[in-house]
Coordinates of C-alpha atoms (C1' of nucleotides) in Angstrom, one line a residue:
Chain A
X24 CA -117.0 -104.2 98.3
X25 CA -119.5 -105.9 96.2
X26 CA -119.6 -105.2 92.3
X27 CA -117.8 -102.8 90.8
X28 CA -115.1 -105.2 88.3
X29 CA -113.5 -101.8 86.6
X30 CA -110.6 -101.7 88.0
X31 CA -108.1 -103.1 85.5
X32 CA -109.1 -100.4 82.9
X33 CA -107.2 -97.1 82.2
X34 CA -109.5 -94.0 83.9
X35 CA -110.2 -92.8 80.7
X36 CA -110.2 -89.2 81.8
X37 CA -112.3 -87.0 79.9
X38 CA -110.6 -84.2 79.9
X39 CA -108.2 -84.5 77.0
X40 CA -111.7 -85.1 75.0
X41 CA -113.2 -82.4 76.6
X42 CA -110.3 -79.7 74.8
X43 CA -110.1 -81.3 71.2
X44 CA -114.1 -80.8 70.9
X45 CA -114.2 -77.4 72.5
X46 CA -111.0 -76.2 70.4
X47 CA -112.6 -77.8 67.5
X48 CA -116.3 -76.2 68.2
X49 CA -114.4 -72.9 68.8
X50 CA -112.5 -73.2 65.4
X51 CA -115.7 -73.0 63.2
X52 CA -117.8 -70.7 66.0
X53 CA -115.2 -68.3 65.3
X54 CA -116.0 -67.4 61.6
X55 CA -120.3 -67.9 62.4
X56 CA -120.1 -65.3 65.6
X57 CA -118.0 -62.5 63.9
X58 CA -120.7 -60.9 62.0
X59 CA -122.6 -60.6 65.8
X60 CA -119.5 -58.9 66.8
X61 CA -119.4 -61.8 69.2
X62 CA -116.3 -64.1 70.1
X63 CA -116.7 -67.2 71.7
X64 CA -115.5 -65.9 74.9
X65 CA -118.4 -63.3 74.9
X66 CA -120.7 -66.4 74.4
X67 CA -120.0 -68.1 77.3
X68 CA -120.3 -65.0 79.7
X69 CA -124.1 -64.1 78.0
X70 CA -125.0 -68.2 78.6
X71 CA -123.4 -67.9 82.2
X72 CA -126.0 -64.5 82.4
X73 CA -129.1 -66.0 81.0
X74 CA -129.3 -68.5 84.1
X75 CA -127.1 -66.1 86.9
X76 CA -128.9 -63.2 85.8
X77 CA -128.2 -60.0 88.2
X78 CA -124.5 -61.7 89.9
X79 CA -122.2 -59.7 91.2
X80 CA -119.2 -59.4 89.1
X81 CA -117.3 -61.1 91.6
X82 CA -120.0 -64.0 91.9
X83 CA -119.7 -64.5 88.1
X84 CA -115.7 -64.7 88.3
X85 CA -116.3 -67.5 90.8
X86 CA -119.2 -69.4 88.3
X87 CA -116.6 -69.0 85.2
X88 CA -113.3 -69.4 87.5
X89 CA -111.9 -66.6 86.0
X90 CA -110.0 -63.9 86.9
X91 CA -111.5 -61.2 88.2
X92 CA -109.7 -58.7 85.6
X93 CA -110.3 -61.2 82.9
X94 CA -114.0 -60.7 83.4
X95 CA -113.7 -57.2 83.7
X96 CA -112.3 -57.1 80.3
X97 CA -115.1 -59.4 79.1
X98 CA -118.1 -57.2 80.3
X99 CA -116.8 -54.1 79.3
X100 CA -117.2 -55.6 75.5
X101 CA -120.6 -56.3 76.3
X102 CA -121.4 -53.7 78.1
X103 CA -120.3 -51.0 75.0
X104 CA -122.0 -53.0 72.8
X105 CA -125.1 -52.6 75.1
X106 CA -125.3 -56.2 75.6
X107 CA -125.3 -55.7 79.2
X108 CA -125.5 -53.6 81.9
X109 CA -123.6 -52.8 85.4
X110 CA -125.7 -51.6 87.9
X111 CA -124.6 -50.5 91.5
X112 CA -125.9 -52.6 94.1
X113 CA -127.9 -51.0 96.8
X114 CA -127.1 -52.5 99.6
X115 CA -122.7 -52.5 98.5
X116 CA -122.2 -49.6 96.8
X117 CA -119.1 -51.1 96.0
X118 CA -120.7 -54.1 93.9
X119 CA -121.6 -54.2 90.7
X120 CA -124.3 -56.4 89.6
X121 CA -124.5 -57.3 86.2
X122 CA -127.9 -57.3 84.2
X123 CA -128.4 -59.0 80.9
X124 CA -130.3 -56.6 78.1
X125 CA -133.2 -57.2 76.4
X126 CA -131.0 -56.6 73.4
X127 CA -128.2 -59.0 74.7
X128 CA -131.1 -61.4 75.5
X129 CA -131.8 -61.3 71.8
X130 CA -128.3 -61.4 70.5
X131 CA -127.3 -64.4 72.4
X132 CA -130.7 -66.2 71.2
X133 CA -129.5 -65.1 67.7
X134 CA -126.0 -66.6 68.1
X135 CA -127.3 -69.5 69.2
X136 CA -129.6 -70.1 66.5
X137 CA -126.4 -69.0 63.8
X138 CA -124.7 -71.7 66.1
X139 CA -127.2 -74.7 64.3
X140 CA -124.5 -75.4 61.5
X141 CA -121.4 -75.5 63.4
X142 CA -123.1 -77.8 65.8
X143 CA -123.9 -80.2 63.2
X144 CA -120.9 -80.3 61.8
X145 CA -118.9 -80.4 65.1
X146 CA -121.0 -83.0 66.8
X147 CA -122.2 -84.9 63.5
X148 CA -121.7 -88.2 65.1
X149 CA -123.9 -87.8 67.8
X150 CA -127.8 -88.2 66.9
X151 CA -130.7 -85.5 68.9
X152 CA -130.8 -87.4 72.0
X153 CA -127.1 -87.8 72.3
X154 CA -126.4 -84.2 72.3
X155 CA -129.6 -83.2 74.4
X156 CA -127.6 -85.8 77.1
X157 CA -124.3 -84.0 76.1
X158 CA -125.9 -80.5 76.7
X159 CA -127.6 -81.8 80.3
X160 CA -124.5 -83.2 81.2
X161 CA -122.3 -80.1 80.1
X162 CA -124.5 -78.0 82.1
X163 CA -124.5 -79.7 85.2
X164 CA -120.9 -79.9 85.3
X165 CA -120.8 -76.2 85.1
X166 CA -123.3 -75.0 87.0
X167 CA -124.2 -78.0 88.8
X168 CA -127.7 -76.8 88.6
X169 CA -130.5 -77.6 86.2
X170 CA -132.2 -74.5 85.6
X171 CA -135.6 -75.5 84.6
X172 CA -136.1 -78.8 84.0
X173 CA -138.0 -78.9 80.6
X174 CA -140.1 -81.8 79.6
X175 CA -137.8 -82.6 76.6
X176 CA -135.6 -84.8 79.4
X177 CA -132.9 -87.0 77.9
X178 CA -131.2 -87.7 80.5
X179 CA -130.2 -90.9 82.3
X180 CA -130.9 -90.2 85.1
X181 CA -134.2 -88.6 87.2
X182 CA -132.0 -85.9 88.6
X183 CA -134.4 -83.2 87.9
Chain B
X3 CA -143.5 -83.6 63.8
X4 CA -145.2 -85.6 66.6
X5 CA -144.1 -85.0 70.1
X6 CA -141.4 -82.5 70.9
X7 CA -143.3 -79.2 72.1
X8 CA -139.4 -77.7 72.2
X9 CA -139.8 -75.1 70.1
X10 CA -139.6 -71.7 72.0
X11 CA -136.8 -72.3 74.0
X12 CA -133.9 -70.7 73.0
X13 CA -131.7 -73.2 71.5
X14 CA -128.7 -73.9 74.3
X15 CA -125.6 -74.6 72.5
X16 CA -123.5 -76.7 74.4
X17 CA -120.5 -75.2 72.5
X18 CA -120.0 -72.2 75.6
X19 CA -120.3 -74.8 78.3
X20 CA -117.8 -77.2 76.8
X21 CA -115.3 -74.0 75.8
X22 CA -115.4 -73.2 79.8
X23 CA -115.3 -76.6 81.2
X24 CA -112.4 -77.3 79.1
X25 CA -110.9 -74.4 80.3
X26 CA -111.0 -75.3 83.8
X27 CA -110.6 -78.7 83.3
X28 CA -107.1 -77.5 81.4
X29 CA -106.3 -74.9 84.2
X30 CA -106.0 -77.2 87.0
X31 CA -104.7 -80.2 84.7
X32 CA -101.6 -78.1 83.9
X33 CA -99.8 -78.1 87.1
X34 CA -101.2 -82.3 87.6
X35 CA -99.4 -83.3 84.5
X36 CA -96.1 -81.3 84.6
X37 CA -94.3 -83.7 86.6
X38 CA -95.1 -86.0 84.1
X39 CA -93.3 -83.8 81.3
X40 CA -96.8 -83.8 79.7
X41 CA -99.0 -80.7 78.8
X42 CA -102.5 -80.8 78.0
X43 CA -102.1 -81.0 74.4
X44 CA -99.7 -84.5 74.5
X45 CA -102.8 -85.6 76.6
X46 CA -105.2 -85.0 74.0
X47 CA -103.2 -86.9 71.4
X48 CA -102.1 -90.3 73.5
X49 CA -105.5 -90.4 74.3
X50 CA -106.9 -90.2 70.5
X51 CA -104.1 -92.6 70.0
X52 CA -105.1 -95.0 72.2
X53 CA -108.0 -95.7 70.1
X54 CA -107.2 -95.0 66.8
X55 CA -103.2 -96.6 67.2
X56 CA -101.0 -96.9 64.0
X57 CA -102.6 -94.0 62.3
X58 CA -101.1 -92.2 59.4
X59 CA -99.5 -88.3 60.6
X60 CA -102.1 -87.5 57.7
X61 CA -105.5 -89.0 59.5
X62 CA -104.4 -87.6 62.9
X63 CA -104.5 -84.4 61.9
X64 CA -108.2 -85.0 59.9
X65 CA -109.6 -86.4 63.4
X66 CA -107.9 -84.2 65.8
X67 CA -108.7 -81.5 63.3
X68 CA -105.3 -79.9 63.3
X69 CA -103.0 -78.0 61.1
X70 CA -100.5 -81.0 60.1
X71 CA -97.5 -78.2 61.3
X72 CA -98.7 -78.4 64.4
X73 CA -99.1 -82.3 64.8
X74 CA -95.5 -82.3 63.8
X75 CA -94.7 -79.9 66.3
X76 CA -96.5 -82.3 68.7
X77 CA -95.4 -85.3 68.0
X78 CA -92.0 -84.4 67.7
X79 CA -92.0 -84.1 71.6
X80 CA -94.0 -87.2 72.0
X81 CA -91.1 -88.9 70.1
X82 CA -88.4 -87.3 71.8
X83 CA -89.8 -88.9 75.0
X84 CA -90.0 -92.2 73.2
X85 CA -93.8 -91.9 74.2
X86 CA -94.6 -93.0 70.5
X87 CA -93.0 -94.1 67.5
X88 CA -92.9 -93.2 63.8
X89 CA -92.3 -95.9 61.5
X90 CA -92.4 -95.7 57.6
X91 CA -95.5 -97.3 55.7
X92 CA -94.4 -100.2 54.1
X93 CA -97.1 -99.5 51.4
X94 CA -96.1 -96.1 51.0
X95 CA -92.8 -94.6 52.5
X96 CA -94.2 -91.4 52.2
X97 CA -96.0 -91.8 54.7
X98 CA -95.6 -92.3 58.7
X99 CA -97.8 -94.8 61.0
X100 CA -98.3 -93.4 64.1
X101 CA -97.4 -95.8 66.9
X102 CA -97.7 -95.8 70.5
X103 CA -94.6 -97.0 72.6
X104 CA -95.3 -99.2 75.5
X105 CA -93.8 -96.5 77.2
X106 CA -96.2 -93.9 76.1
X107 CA -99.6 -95.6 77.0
X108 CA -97.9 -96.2 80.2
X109 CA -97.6 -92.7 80.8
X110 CA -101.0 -91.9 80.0
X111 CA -102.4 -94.4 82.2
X112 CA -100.0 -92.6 84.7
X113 CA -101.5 -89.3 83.7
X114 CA -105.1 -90.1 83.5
X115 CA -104.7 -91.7 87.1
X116 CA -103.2 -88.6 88.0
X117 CA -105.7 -86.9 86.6
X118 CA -108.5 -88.2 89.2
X119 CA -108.4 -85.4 91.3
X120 CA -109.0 -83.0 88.7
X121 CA -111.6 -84.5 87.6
X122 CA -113.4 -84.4 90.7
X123 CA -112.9 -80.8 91.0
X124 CA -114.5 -80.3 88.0
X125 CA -117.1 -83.2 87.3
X126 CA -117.7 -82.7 91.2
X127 CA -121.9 -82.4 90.1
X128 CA -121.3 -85.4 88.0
X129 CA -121.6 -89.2 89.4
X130 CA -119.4 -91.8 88.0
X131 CA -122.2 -93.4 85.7
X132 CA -122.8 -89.6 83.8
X133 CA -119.0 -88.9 83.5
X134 CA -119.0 -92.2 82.0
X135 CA -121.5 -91.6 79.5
X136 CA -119.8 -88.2 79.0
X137 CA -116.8 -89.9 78.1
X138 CA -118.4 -92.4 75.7
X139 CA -120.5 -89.2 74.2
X140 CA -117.2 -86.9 74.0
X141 CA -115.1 -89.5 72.5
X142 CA -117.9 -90.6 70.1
X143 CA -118.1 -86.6 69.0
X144 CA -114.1 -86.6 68.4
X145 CA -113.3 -89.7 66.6
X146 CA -116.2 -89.2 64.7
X147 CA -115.4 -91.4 61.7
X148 CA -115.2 -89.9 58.1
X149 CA -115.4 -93.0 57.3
X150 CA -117.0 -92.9 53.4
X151 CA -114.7 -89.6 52.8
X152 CA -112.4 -91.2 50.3
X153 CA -108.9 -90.0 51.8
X154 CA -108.0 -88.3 48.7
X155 CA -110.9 -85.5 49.3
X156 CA -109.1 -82.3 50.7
X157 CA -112.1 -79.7 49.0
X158 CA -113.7 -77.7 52.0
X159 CA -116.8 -78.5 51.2
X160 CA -118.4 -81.6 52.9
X161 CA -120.5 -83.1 50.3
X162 CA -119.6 -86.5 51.4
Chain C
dT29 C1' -89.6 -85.9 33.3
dA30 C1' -93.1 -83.5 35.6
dA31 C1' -96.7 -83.2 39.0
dT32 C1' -98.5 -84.6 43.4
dT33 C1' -98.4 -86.0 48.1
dG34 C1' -96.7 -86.9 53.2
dG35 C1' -94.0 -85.0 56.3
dT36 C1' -90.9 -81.3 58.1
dT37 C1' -89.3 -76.8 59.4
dT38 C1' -89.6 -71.9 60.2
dG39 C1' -91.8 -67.7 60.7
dT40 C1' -95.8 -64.5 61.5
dG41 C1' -99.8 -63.4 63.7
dT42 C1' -103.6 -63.9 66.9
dA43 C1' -106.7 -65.3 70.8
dG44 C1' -107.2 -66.1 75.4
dC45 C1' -105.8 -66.2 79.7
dG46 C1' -103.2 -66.1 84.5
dC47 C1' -100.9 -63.3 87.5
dC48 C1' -99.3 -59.2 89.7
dA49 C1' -99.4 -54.4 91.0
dA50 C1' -101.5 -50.2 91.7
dC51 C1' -105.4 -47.2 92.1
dG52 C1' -110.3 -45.0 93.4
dA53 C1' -114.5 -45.8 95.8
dT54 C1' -116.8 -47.9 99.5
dT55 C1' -117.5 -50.6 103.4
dT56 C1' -116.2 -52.6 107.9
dA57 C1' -113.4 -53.1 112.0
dT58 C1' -111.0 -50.9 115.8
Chain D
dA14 C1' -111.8 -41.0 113.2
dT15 C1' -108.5 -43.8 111.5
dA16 C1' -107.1 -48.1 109.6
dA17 C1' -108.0 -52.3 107.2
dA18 C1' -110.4 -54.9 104.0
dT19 C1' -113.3 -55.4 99.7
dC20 C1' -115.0 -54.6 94.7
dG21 C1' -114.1 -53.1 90.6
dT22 C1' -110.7 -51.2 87.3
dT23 C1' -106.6 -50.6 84.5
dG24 C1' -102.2 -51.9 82.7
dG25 C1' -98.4 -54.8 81.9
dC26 C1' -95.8 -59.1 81.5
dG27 C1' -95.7 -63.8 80.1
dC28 C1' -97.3 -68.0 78.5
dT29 C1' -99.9 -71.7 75.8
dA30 C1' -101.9 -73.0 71.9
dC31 C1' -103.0 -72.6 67.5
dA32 C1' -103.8 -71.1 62.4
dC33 C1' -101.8 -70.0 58.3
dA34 C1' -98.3 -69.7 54.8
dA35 C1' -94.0 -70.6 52.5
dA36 C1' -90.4 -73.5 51.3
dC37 C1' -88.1 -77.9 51.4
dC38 C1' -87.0 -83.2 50.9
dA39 C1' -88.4 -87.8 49.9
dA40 C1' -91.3 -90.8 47.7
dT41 C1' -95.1 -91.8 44.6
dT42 C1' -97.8 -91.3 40.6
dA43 C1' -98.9 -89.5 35.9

DNA sequence: TAATTGGTTTGTGTAGCGCCAACGATTTAT
DNA sequence: ATAAATCGTTGGCGCTACACAAACCAATTA
């Protein structure tokens, strides 16, 4: 054991943190998404899609660590809004894989661009860079991949 | 405009991530902090009391960005468990100063150590340098100081 | 005295989700 | 060929968490 003096401090878990800002984001998303015909729950399955494009229904209830019935539920929004698509999968007819839409494509970039405002207000406090780190880290906790590592890099770290 | 050639890219939100992160952060912190007679909610205020300590009912519910109802609601178990205290404002007894107990950050450093496991599960991508810089970014984003807001502005719009 | 404010209680409504059970369709194991 | 397992689907039950509104007391301010 050489260096590490932190050991006297509280853990100072994140996750308490983590629910106040998502419940607080969610709060103002809310009233910004309903003209889409979007709920924040919708949201997060067409982000999930843009990078896990053609999953298996089954795969995505793993990424999202939701229930599979839950996601069911979820897709068939999308899907009647033509948002997405279920496709049988060739090789297991018994699969569904689930294909994001040119028009969900677009929706999502919409939402996201409507999403500038609540953002702002939401994560005020924190300047560009601070939420560009925020994002990074946000998505390699979820996905523990970076997709595509873009040359607007912010992060500590060289992980990419 | 100088250097940031970031303008194609869809804009990535991080407001989906940190709704499902929280969500599984929540899921698995449920059964972790029941034997401590906390839920997630009770976490999310000790730990916003822990920094902001002595705080008026009035200004937790600005920075958590509650109903005040509902930080009653929440308090009133906090105080049932003598995990904080209420005592009257001397300057105005209208008013009650949030304190907590001994007792009550006691329990959250008993919950946060708890909480290690959990963490892990879910920040499994994340070393212990980024979750700490999460931390300081996600706590920076909630206490997020409306600090020239005179306390007597209530008006929805945000001109301050 | 009247109006306002901080906190409290109660009730109504909603969103989101977990979990379980049952079912068709399909694939795999025996 | 028959049985078992798997993927998606539907429906139902229950739970947490919260917003919102109304009405109230106590204390402050006009």
């Amino acid at each position: 054991m050489a260096s590490l003096p932190v050991l006297n401090q509280p853990p100072r878990r994140s996750g308490a943190l983590l629910d106040n800002l998502a419940r607080r984001m969610r709060l103002h998303a809310e009233s910004v998404l309903k003209p889409l015909g979007l709920r924040p729950r919708h949201l997060v399955a067409l982000t999930v899609l843009r990078d896990r494009d053609g999953s298996t229904q089954q795969a995505l209830a793993t990424t999202l660590m939701m229930d599979r019935a839950t996601v069911v539920g979820l897709l068939n929004d999308l899907e009647a809004d033509a948002l997405i698509e279920r496709l049988r999968s060739p090789e297991d007819r018994r699969r569904h894989i689930v294909q994001l839409t040119d028009r969900g494509a677009r929706r999502l970039a919409k939402a996201e661009f409507a999403l500038a405002g609540v953002e702002d207000e939401v994560l005020a406090p924190l300047d560009a860079r601070q939420r560009a780190t925020l994002y990074e880290l946000l998505l390699l906790a979820a996905s523990g991949t970076v997709p595509d590592c873009d040359p607007g890099d912010h992060s500590p770290e060289p992980t990419c």
